[in-house]
Coordinates of C-alpha atoms in Angstrom, one line a residue:
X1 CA 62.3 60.1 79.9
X2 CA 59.3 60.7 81.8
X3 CA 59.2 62.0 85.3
X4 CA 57.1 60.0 87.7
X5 CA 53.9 61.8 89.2
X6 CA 54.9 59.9 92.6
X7 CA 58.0 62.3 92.9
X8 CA 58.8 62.7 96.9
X9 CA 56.7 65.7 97.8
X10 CA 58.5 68.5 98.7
X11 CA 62.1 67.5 97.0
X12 CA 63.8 69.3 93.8
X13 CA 64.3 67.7 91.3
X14 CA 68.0 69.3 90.8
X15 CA 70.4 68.6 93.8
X16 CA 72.9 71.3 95.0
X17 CA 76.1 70.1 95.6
X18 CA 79.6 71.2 97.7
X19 CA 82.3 72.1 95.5
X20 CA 84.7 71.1 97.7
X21 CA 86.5 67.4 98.5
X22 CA 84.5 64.8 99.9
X23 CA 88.2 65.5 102.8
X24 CA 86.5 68.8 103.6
X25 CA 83.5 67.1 104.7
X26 CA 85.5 65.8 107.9
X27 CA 87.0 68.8 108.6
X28 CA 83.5 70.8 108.7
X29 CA 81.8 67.9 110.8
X30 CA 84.8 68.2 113.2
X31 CA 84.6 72.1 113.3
X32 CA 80.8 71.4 114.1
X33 CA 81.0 68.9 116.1
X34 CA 84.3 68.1 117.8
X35 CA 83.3 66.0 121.3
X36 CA 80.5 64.3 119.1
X37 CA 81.1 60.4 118.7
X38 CA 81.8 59.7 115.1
X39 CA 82.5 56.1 115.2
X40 CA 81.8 53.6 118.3
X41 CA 83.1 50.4 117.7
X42 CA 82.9 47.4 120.5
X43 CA 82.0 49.7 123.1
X44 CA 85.1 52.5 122.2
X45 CA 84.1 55.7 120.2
X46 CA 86.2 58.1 118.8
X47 CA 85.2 61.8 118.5
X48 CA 85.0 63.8 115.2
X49 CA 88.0 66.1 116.3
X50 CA 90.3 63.0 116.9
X51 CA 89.5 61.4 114.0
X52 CA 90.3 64.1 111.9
X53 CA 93.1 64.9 113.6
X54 CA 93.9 61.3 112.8
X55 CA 93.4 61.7 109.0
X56 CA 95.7 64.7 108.9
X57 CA 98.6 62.9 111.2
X58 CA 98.5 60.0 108.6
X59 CA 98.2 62.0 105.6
X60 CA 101.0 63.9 106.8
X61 CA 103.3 60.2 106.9
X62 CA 101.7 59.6 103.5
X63 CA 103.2 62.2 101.9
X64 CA 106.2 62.9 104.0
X65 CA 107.5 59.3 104.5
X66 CA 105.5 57.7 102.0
X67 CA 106.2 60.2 98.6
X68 CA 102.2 60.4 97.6
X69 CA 101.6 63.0 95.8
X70 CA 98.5 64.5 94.4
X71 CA 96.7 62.1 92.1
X72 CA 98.7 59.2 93.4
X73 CA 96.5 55.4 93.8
X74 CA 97.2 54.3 97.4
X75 CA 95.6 50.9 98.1
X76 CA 93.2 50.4 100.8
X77 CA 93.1 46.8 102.6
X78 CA 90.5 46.5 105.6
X79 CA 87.7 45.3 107.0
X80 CA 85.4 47.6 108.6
X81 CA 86.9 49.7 111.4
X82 CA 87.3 52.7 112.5
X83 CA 91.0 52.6 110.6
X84 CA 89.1 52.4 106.9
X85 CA 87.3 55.9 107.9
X86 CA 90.6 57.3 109.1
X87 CA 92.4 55.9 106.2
X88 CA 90.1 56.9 103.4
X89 CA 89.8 60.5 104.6
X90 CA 93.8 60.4 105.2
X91 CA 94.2 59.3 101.6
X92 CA 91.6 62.0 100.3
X93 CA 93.3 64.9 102.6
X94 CA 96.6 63.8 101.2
X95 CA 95.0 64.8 97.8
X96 CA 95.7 60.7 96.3
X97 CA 93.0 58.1 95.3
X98 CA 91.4 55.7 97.2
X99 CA 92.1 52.1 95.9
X100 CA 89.2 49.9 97.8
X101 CA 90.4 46.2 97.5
X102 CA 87.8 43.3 98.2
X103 CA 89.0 42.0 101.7
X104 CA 87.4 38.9 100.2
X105 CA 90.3 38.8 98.2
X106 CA 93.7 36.4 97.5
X107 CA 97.3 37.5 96.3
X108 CA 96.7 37.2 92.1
X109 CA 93.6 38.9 92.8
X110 CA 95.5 41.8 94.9
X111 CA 98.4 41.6 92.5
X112 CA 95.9 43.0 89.7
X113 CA 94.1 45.8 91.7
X114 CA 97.8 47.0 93.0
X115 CA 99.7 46.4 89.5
X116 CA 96.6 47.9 87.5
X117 CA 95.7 51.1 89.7
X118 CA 99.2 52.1 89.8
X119 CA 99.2 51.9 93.5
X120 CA 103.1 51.8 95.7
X121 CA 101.3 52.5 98.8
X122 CA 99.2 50.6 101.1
X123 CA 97.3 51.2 104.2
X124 CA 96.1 47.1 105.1
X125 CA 94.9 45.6 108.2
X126 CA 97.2 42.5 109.6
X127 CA 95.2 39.8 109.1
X128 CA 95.3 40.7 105.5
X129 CA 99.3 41.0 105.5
X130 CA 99.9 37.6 103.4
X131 CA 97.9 38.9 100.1
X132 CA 99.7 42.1 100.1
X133 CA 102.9 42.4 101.2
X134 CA 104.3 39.5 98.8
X135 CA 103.9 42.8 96.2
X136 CA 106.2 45.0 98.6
X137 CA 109.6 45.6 96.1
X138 CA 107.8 44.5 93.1
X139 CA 104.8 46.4 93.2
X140 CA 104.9 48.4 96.3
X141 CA 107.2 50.4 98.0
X142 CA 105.3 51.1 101.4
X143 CA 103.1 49.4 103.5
X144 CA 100.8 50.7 106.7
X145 CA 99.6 48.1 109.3
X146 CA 96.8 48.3 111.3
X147 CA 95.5 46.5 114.2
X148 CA 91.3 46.5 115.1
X149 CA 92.3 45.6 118.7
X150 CA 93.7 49.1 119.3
X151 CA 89.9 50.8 118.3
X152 CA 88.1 48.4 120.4
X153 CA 87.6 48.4 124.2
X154 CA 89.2 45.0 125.3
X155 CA 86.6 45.1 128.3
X156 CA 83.1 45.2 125.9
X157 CA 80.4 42.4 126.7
X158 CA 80.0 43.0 123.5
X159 CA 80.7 39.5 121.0
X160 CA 84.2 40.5 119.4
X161 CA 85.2 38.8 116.2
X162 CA 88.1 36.6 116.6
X163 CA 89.9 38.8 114.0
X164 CA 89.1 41.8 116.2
X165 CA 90.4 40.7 119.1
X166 CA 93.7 39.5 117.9
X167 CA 96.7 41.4 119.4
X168 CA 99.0 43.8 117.5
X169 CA 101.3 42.6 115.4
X170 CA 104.5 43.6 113.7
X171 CA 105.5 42.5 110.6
X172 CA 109.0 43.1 109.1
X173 CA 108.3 45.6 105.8
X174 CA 105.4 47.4 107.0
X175 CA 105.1 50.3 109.6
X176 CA 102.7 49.8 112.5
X177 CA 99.3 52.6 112.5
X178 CA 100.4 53.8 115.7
X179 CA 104.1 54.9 114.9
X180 CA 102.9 56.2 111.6
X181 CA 100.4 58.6 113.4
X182 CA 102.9 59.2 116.7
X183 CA 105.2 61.0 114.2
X184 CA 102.6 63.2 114.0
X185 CA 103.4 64.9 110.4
X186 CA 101.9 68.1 109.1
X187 CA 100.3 67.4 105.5
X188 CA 100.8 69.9 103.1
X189 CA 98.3 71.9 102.5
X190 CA 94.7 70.3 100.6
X191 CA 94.6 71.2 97.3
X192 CA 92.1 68.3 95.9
X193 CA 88.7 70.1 94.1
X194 CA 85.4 68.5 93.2
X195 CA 87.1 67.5 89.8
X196 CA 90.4 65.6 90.9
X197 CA 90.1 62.0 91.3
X198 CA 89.4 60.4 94.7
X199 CA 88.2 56.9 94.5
X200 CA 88.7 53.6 92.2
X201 CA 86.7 50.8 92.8
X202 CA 87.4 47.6 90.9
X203 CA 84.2 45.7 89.6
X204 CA 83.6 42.3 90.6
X205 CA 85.3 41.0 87.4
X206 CA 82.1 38.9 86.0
X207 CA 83.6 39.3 82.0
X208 CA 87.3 39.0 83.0
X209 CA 89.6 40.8 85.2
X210 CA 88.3 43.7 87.6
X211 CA 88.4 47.2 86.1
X212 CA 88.4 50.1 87.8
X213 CA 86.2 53.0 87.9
X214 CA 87.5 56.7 87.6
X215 CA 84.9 59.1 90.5
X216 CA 86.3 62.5 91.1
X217 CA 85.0 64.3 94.4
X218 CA 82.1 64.9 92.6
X219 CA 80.7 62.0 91.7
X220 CA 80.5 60.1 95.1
X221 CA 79.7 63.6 96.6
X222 CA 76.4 63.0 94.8
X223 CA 75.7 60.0 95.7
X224 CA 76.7 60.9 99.4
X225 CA 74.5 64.1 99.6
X226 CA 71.6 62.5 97.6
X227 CA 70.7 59.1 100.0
X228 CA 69.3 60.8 103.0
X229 CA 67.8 63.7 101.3
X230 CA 66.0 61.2 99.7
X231 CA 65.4 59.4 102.5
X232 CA 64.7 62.5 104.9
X233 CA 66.9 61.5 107.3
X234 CA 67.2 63.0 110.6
X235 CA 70.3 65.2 110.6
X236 CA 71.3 63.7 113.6
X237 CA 70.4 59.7 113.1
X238 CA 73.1 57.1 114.3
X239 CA 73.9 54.6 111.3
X240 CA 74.6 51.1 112.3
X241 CA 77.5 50.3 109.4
X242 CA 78.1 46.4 108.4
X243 CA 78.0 46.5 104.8
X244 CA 81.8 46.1 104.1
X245 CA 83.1 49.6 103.1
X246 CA 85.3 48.6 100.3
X247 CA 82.1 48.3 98.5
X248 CA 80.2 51.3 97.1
X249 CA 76.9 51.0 98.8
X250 CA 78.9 50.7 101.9
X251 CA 81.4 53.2 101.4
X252 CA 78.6 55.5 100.7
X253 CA 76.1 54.4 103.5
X254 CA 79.0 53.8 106.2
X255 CA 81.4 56.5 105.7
X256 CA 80.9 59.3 103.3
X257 CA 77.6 59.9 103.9
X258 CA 77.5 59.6 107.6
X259 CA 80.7 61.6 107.8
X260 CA 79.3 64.6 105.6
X261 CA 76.2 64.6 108.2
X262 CA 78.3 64.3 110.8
X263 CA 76.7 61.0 112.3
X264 CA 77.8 59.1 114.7
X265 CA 79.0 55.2 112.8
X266 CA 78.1 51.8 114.8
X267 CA 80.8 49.9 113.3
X268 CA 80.5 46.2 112.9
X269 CA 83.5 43.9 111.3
X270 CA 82.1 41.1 110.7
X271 CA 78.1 40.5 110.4
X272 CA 76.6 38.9 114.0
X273 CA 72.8 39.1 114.3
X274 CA 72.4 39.1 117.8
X275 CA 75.4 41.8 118.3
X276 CA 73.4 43.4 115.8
X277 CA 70.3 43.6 117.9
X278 CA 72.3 44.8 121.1
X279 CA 74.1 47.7 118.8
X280 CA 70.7 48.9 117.8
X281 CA 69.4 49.0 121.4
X282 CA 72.2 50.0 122.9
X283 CA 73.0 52.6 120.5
X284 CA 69.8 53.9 119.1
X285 CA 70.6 53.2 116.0
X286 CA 68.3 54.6 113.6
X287 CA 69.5 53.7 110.1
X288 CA 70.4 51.0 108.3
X289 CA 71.6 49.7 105.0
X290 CA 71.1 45.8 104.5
X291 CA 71.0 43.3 102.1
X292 CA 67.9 41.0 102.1
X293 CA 69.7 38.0 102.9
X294 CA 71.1 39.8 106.0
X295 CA 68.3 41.0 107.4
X296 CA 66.4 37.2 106.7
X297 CA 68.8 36.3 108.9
X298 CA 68.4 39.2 111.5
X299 CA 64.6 38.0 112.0
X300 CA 65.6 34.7 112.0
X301 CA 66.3 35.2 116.1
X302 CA 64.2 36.1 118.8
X303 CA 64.1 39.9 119.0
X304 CA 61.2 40.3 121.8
X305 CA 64.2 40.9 124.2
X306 CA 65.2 44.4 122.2
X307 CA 64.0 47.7 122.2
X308 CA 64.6 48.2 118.3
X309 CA 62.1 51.1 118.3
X310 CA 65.2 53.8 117.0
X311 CA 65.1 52.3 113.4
X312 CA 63.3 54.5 111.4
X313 CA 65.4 53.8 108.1
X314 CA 66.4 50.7 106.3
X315 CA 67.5 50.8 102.5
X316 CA 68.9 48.1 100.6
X317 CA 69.4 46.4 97.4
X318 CA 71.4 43.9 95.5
X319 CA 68.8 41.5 95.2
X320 CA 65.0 41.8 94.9
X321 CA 63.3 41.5 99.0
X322 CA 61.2 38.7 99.5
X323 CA 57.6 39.7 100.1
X324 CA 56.9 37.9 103.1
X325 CA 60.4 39.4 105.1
X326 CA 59.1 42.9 104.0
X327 CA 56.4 42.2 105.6
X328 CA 57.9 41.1 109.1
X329 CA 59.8 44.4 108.5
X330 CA 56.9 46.7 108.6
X331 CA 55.5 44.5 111.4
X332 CA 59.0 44.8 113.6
X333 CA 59.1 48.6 112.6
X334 CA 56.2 49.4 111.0
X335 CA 58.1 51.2 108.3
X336 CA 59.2 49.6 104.7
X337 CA 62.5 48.6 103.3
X338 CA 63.5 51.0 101.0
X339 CA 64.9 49.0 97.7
X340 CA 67.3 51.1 95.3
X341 CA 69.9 50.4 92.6
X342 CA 73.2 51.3 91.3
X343 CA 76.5 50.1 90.5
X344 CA 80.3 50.5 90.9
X345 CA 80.2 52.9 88.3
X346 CA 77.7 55.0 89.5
X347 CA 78.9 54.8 92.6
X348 CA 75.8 53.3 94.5
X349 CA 72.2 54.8 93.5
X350 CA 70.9 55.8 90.7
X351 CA 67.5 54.7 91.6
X352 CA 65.7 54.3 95.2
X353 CA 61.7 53.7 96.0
X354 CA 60.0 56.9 97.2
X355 CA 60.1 56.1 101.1
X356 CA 56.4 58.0 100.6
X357 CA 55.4 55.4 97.8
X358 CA 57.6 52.4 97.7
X359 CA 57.0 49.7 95.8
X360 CA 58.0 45.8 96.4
X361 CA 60.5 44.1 94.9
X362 CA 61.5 47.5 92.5
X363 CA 64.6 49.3 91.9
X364 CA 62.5 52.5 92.4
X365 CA 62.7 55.7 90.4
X366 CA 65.7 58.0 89.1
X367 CA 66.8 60.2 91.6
X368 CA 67.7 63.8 91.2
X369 CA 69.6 65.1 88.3
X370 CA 69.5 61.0 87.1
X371 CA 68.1 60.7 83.8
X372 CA 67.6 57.2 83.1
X373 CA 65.9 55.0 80.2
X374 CA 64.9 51.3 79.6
X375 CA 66.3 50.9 75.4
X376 CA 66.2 48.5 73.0
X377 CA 69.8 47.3 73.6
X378 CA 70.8 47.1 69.7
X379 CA 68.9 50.8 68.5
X380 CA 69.1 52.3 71.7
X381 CA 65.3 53.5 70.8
X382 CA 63.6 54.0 74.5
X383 CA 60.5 51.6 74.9
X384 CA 57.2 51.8 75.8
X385 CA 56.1 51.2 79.5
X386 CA 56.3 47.5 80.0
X387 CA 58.4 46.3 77.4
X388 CA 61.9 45.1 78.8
X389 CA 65.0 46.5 77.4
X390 CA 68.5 47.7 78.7
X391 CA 68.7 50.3 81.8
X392 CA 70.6 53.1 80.6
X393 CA 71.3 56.4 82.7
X394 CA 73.2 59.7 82.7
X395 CA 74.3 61.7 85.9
X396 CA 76.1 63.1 88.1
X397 CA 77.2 60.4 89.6
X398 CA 78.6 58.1 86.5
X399 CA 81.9 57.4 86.6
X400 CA 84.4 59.1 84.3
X401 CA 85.2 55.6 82.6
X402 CA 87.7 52.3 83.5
X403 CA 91.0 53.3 84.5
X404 CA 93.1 52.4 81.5
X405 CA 90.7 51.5 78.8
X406 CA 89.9 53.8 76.6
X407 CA 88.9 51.5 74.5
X408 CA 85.8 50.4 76.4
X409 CA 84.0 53.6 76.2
X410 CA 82.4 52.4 72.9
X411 CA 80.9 49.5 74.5
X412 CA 80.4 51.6 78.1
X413 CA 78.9 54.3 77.1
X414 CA 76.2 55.5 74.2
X415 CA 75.3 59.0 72.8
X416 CA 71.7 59.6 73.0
X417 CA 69.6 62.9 72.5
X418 CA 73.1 65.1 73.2
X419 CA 73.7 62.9 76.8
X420 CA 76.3 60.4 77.4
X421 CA 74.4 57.3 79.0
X422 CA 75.9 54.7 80.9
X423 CA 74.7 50.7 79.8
X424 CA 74.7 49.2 83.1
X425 CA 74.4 45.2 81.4
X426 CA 70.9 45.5 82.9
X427 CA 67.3 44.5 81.8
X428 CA 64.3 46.0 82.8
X429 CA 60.8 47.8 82.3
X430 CA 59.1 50.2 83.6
X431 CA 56.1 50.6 84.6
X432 CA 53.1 53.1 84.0
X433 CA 53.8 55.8 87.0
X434 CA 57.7 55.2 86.0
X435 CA 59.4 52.9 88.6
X436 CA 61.5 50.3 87.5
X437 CA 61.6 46.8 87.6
X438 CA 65.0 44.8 87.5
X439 CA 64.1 41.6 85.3
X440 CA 67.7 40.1 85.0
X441 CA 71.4 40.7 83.4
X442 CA 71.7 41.0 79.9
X443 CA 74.6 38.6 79.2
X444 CA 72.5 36.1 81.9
X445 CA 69.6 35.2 79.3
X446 CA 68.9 31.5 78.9
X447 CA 67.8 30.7 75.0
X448 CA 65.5 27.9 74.9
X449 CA 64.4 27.5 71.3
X450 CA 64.6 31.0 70.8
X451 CA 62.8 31.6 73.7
X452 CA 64.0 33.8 76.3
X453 CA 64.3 32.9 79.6
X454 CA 65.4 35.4 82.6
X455 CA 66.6 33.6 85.6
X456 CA 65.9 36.6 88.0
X457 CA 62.1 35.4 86.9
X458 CA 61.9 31.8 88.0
X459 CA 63.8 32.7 91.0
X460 CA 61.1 34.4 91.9
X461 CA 58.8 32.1 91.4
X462 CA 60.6 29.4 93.0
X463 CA 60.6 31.2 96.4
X464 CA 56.8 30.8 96.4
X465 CA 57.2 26.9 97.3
X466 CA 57.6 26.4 101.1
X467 CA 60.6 24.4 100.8
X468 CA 62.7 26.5 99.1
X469 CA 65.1 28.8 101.6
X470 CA 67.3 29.9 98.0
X471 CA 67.6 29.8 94.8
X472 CA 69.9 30.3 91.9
X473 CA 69.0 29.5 88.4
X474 CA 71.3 28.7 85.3
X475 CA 71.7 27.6 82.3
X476 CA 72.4 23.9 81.3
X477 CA 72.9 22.6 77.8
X478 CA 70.6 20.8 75.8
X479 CA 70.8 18.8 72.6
X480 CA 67.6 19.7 71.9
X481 CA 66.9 22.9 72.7
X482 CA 70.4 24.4 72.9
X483 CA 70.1 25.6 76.2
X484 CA 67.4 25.1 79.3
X485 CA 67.2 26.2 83.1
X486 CA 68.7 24.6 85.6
X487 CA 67.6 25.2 89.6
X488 CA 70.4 25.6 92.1
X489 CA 68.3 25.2 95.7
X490 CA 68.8 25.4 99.2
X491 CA 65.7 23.7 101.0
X492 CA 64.4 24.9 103.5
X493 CA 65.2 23.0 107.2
X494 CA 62.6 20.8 107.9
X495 CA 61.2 20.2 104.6
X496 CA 61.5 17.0 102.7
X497 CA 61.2 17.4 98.8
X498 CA 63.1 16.3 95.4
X499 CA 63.9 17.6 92.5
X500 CA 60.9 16.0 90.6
X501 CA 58.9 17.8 93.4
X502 CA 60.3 21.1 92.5
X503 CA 59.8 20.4 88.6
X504 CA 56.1 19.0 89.1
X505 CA 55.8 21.9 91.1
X506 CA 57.0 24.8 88.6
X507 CA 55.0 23.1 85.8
X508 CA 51.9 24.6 87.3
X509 CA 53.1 27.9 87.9
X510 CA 55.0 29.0 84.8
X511 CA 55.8 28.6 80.9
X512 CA 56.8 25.2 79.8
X513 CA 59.7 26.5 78.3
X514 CA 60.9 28.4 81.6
X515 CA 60.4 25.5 83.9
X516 CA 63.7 24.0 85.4
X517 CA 65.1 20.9 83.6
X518 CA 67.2 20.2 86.3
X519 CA 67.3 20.7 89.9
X520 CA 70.3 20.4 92.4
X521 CA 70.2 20.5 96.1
X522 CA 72.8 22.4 97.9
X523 CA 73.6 23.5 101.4
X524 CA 74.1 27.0 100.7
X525 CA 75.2 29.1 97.4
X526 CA 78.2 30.7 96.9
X527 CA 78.3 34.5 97.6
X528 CA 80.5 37.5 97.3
X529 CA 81.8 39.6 100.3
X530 CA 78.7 42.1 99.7
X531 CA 76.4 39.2 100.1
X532 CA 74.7 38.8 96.4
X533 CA 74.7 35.3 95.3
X534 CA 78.1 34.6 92.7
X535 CA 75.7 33.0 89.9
X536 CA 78.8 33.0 87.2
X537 CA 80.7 30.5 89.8
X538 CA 77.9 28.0 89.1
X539 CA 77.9 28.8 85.7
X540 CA 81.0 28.3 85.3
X541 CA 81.2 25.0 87.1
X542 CA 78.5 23.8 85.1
X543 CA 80.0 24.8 81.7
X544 CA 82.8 22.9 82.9
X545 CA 81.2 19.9 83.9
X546 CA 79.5 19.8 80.4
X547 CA 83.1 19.8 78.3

C-alpha cells in the first residue's frame, strides 16, 4: 500500500484513541458540559446532564428489572429521537450490546435479528409495537415503550411527523419510558472496557439472511473519533442528524460522534426538506451527513428565504454525487461534499476525500491507521494503479467477525503480508495519487460474451441524458449472449422520451456490449431505509419474470 502525497496537512497518520467505553464518552461530555443542549428535537432540547442522568435511570431498570447483564444483546427499535441516544448509551452503561434493528423492518424480519442476536430485551418505540412484541414469551421476555410525543414541544411551528405527534400509548406487555425511568434505579457500577462488545449491526441481507457484526468499544470508537478530525470540525459545531441511527453512518454521524464532542444533535424523524432548511437556520446547524439523493431533493426547493450560511460541513456517501448537484453545493455553500466509504463491518469509514483535495464522485483515501488495497479477487496479488480489483482493508475499525459464523471467516477475511484484511464484495481502482474509485459490487457484474459489464458504469453514463432523473441497471437474460444490461429509469418531469430514445442514445456514448438492451420506465425505484437504491429487488423480480 502506498500512502497518498495528498495526505490532509497537518494530520497523523496513527490516531490516538480513549481506552474507555464509548458510555464514558457521555458521562465526560455531561461533566463538561451539563446546561449544554445535547439534543433539540421539534423545538424541545434536552441538556447533557439530563440525558445522562437518563441513560443511568434506564440502565439501572435494565439490569434491575430487566436481568441484563454484562455482554447481554438488548434490541433497539426506533426511529430517530432523542430516546435512541438515551437508549443506546443506557444499553452501553448497562455494560450489554446494542442490537440496532432496521425500523424499515416487518415481524419475520425482526424475528431473525431478535432470535439470532440472542436478544430477551427490547427498548422499541410504539409505532413499531406490532413487529416486536408478537416475540414477547417466545423470544423476549421484556419490552420498553417509548413515545416521540413526550421529547417534542407540542407547541413547535415546526412541521411534526404524524408519527411524532401521536399520543402516548400503553400497550399490555410492555412498560411505558416514563415509569421505567420514574423508578429511578441505580446501575451497578460500569465495568464495560474498550474490548467488550457494544454494538451488532445486522447487514442488509443481500446473499441471504442479515448477519450481524461483532464491534467492541473499540472499533466504533475509531470510527467516532476519526470523522471530524478528519474533517476538522469545530469542537463546538451543531449536527443536524436525519440519517436513521440504526444505520452505521448514522449511528456514527448522529450519536456517537456528536456525543463524544459534546455537540449539540438537531434531530429529525422523518426526512422534510423544508423543516430541514428552518432547522439549519434556526439552529445554526453546521454539519451534516446526507446522502445524494437527499440532498437532490433539499435543492429541489426554493432556499433564497434561509440563512443556511452555518453549514460548513457536509459528508456523505452510499452512492456516487452527481456532478452537477456538487456543483449547486459549492454554489449554496461554497464548500464541497465530502464523499467517503465503509460498511456495516467497518462500522462506517474506512475511506473519506481529503476536505483539502477532494475529488468527485470518489470514495477518497484510507484514513488513519486504515490500510487498504485494491487485489486481484482470486490471488489476492495488489494491482497496479488503474486496474480494477477487489477493495480489501485492515483496521481498527473492522469488525471482529458475524455473530455466529465462524465459518464465514474464510470467505470474510484474507491473510496478506502478516494483516488480516477484510473483502468488502467491492470493485475498484485507484488511481495515481492513491484515491479510490468505486466501480461496482463484485457479485453485480453483468457477463455479456465474456465481457464484463459494471452497472455502477452505465449508470453513470445514463445520468448524462437530460431526461433521466434515476437509474438502476441490471441484468436480463439473453439467448445469445447469456446475459445483457437492462435500464431501470425514472424520467425526468417534463421530458418526453422512450426506451428506443434512451438505447439510440447510449449507442453513441459507450461500448456496444455495455449498452442497455432493455429499458423500463418507472415512477421511482425501490430503496432501503438509508436511501441507496435496493438493486437485488429488481433483480430479483426480473429473474423471476424470466422462469
Amino acid at each position: 500500500m502506498q500512502r497518498s502525497p495528498h495526505w490532509p496537512p497537518g494530520l497523523p497518520h496513527h490516531l490516538e484513541l480513549p481506552q474507555t467505553s464509548l458510555y464514558d464518552n457521555l458521562a465526560v461530555s455531561a461533566r463538561r458540559y451539563p446546561r449544554k443542549p445535547a439534543t433539540i428535537y421539534y423545538g424541545r432540547a434536552l441538556e447533557y446532564a439530563e440525558l445522562d442522568a437518563q441513560a443511568n435511570a434506564l440502565a439501572g431498570y435494565l439490569q434491575q428489572r430487566c436481568g441484563v447483564a454484562r455482554g447481554d444483546r438488548v434490541a433497539l427499535f426506533m426511529q430517530n429521537c432523542p430516546q435512541f441516544i438515551i437508549a443506546f448509551h443506557a444499553i452501553l452503561r448497562a455494560d450489554a450490546v446494542v442490537v440496532p434493528v432496521n425500523c424499515m423492518n416487518r415481524l419475520e424480519e425482526v424475528r431473525h435479528i431478535v432470535r439470532d442476536s440472542g436478544a430477551r430485551v427490547a427498548v422499541l418505540a410504539q409505532e413499531l409495537a406490532a413487529e416486536m412484541l408478537p416475540l414477547r414469551g417466545e423470544h423476549l421476555d421484556h419490552a420498553v415503550l417509548a413515545s416521540y410525543c413526550d421529547y417534542a414541544d407540542p407547541d413547535t411551528d415546526l412541521p411534526v411527523p404524524d408519527v411524532v405527534a401521536q399520543p402516548r400509548e400503553r400497550l399490555d406487555g410492555t412498560v411505558a419510558w416514563a415509569d421505567a425511568l420514574g423508578e429511578r434505579l441505580a446501575p451497578s457500577p460500569h465495568l464495560a472496557g474498550p474490548d467488550d462488545l457494544a454494538v451488532m449491526p445486522y447487514t442488509s441481507g443481500t446473499t441471504g439472511h442479515p448477519k450481524g457484526c461483532l464491534h467492541t468499544h473499540r472499533t466504533v470508537m475509531h470510527t467516532t473519533v476519526a470523522g471530524p478530525e478528519w474533517c476538522f470540525a469545530p469542537k463546538d459545531t451543531v449536527v443536524l442528524a436525519n440519517l436513521p441511527m440504526f444505520h452505521v453512518t448514522g449511528m456514527q454521524n448522529g450519536v456517537t460522534t456528536p456525543v463524544w464532542r459534546g455537540n449539540t444533535i438537531v434531530v429529525m424523524t422523518r426526512w422534510d426538506k423544508a423543516c430541514a432548511a428552518r432547522l439549519i437556520e434556526r439552529h445554526r446547524c453546521g454539519s451534516w451527513t446526507a446522502i445524494p439523493t437527499m440532498l437532490m431533493d433539499f435543492l429541489h426547493q426554493d432556499l433564497s428565504a434561509f440563512d443556511l450560511s452555518s453549514m460548513h460541513i457536509l459528508t456523505g456517501g452510499g452512492a456516487a454525487m452527481p456532478k452537477a448537484v456538487a456543483e449547486r453545493i459549492r454554489q449554496l455553500w461554497g464548500i464541497d461534499y465530502v464523499e467517503g466509504y465503509g460498511l456495516s463491518e467497518t462500522m462506517a469509514p474506512t475511506h473519506l476525500n481529503p476536505v483539502h483535495r477532494p475529488k468527485p464522485q470518489c470514495l477518497g483515501l484510507p484514513i488513519f491507521d486504515v490500510d487498504s488495497r485494491v487485489v486481484d479477487p482470486q490471488s489476492f496479488e495488489e494491482l497496479p494503479p488503474g486496474e480494477v480489483g477487489e477493495i480489501v482493508s485492515h483496521g481498527p475499525q473492522v469488525m471482529l467477525g458475524y455473530h455466529g459464523r465462524p465459518a464465514d471467516d474464510p470467505e470474510t477475511f484474507v491473510e496478506i503480508d502478516g494483516k488480516r484484511f477484510l473483502r468488502t464484495g467491492d470493485l475498484a481502482y485507484v488511481d495515481d495519487e492513491g484515491y479510490f474509485f468505486m466501480v461496482d459490487r463484485l457479485k453485480r457484474m453483468i457477463n455479456a460474451s465474456g465481457y464484463k459489464i459494471w452497472p455502477a458504469e452505465v449508470e453513470a453514463m445514463l445520468y448524462g441524458h437530460p431526461a433521466v432523473q434515476e437509474a438502476c441497471v441490471i441484468a436480463v437474460r439473453d439467448a445469445h449472449r447469456g446475459e445483457s444490461a437492462k435500464a431501470v429509469i425514472v424520467p425526468r418531469e417534463g421530458h418526453e422520451v422512450t426506451p428506443g430514445d434512451i438505447i439510440e442514445w447510449a449507442r453513441g456514448r459507450m461500448a456496444a456490449y455495455k449498452v442497455p438492451h432493455e429499458v423500463e420506465f418507472r415512477t421511482s425505484l425501490p430503496r432501503s431505509a438509508t436511501g441507496k437504491v435496493q438493486w437485488r429487488a429488481l433483480q430479483e423480480a426480473e429473474d423471476g419474470r424470466a422462469r
